[in-house]
XYZ file of C-alpha atoms in Angstrom:
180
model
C -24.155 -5.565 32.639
C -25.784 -2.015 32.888
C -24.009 -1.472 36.395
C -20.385 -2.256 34.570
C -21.633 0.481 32.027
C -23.072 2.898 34.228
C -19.246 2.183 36.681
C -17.576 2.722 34.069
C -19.111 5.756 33.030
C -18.373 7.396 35.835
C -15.095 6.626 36.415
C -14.477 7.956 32.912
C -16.478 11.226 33.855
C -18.663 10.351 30.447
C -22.587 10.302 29.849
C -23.124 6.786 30.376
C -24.448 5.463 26.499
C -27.920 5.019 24.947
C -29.434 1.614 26.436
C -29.649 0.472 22.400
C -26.375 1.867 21.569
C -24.926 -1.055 24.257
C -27.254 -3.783 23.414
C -25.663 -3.084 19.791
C -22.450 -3.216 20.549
C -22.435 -6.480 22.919
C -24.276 -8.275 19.965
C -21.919 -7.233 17.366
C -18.813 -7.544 20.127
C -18.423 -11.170 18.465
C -17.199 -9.582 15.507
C -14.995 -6.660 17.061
C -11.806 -6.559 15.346
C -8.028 -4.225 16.499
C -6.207 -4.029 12.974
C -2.655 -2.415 12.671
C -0.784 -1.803 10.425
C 2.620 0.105 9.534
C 3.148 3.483 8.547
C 4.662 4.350 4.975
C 7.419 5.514 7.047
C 7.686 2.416 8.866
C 7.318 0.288 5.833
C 10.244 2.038 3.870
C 12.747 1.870 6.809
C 11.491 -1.530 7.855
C 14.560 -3.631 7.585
C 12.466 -6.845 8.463
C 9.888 -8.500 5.231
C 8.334 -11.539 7.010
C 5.725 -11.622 4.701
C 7.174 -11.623 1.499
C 8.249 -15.100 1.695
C 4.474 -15.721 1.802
C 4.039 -14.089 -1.193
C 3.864 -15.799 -4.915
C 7.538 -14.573 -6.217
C 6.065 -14.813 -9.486
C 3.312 -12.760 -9.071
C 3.515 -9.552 -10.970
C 2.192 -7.557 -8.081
C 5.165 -8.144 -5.910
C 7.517 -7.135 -8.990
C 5.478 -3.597 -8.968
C 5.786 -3.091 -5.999
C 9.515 -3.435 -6.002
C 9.473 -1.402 -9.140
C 7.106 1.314 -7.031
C 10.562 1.601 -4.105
C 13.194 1.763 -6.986
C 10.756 4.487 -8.888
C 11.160 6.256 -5.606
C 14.702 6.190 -5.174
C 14.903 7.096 -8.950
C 12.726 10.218 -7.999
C 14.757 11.482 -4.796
C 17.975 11.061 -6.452
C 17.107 12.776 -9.712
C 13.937 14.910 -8.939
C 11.917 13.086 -11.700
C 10.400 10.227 -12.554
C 12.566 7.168 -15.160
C 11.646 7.919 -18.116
C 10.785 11.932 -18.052
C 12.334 14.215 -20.205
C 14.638 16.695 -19.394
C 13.643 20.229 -19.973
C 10.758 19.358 -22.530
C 14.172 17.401 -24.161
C 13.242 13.490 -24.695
C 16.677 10.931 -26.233
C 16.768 7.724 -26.229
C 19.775 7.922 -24.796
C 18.334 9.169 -21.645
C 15.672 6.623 -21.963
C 18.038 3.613 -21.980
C 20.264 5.390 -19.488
C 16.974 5.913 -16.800
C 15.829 2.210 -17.734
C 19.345 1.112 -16.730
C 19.130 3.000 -13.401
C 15.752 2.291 -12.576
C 16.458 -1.858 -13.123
C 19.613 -0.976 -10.809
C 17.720 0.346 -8.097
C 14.900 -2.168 -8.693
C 17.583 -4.831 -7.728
C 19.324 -3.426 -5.018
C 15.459 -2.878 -3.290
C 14.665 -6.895 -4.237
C 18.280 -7.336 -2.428
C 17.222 -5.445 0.585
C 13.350 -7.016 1.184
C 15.282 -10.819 0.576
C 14.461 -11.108 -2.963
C 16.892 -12.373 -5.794
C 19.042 -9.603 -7.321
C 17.337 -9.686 -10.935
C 14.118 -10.192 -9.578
C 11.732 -7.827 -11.739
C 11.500 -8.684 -15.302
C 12.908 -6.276 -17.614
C 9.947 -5.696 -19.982
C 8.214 -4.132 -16.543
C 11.327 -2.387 -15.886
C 10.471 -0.911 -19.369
C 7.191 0.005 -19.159
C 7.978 1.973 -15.976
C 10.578 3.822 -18.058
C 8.354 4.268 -20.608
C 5.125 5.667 -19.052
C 7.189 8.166 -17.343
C 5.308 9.079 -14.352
C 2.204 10.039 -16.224
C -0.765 10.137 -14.492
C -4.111 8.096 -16.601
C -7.172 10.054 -15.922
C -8.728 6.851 -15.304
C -6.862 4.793 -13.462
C -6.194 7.924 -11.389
C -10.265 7.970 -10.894
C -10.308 4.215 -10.300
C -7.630 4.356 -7.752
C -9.515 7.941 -6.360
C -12.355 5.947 -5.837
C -10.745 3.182 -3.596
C -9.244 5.754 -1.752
C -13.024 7.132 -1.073
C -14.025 3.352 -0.449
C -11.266 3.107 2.271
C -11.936 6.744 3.973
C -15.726 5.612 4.453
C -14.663 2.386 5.517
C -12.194 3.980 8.497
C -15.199 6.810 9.093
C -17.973 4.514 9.198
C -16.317 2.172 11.475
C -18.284 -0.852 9.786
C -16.054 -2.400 7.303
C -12.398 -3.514 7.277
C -10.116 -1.347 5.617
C -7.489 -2.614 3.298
C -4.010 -3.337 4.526
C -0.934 -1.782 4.243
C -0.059 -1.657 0.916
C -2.580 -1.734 -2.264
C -1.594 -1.995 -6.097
C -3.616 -1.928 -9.053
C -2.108 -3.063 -12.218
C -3.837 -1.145 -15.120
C -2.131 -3.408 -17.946
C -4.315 -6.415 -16.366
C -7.320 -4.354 -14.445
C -6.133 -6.447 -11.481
C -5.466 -5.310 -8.286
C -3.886 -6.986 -4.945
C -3.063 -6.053 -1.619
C 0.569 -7.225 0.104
C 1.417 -7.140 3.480
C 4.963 -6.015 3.918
């Protein structure tokens, strides 16, 4: 096996690898792993949701994460998150009129990823309204320290990453990844 190394080492015009370095790797090489996954991009503009059909339809983490797309659409049509007021102004008027949107969008996204039009309940519809695009210092620290988690992970090269698509619900301190 050292004269494949030290071959291939030249032909790649490298310095050929610590002897322990190698006898590392080919015990570990069991274990190797190639993950990939999608880009946000490619997730969004994905036309194609295999997975979701794996996927508990009642599970509230699908329903947020449908609610997570329409929230986005709200934002790039309106430049604000459902729910926010409008120069420091808060009605319930606009309230009931963003809730409506935001459940409209939420439906045409269920629509698109093969889901039934009134998929996502309209009490979460309301809480996404309602919390407005705040930011919770602590969920924002939780979810910062995932984040951390998953850049060691990738740097490290020793421990899977998470994949493709991770959401924490703070209402239930639960958290799930789904694989669109």
């Amino acid at each position: 096996f050292s004269s494949y190394v030290d071959r291939l080492a030249d032909e790649a015009a490298i310095d050929r690898p610590e002897e322990g370095y190698v006898r590392e790797f080919c015990r570990n090489a069991a274990f190797a792993r190639c993950y990939r996954s999608k880009s946000v991009e490619q997730e969004i503009n994905s036309k194609r949701y295999e997975s979701i059909n794996q996927v508990d339809q009642d599970d509230d983490f699908l329903q947020f994460y449908v609610l997570l797309r329409a929230a986005d659409r709200f934002y790039a049509e309106h430049g604000r998150c459902p729910g926010a007021s409008i120069d420091g102004v808060e009605s319930d008027q606009l309230f009931e009129a963003d809730m409506a949107q935001l459940h409209q969008f939420s439906s045409l996204v269920a629509v698109e990823i093969g889901l039934p039009s009134g998929f996502v309940k309209s009490d979460l519809v309301s809480e996404m309204t309602r919390f407005a695009g705040a930011e919770l210092h602590s969920i924002a620290s939780l979810l910062g320290g995932v984040v951390a988690q998953e850049v060691v992970k990738i740097i490290s090269r020793q421990f899977i990453p998470l994949e493709n698509t991770f959401i924490f619900n703070g209402i239930k301190c639960s958290s799930s990844t789904l694989s669109v």
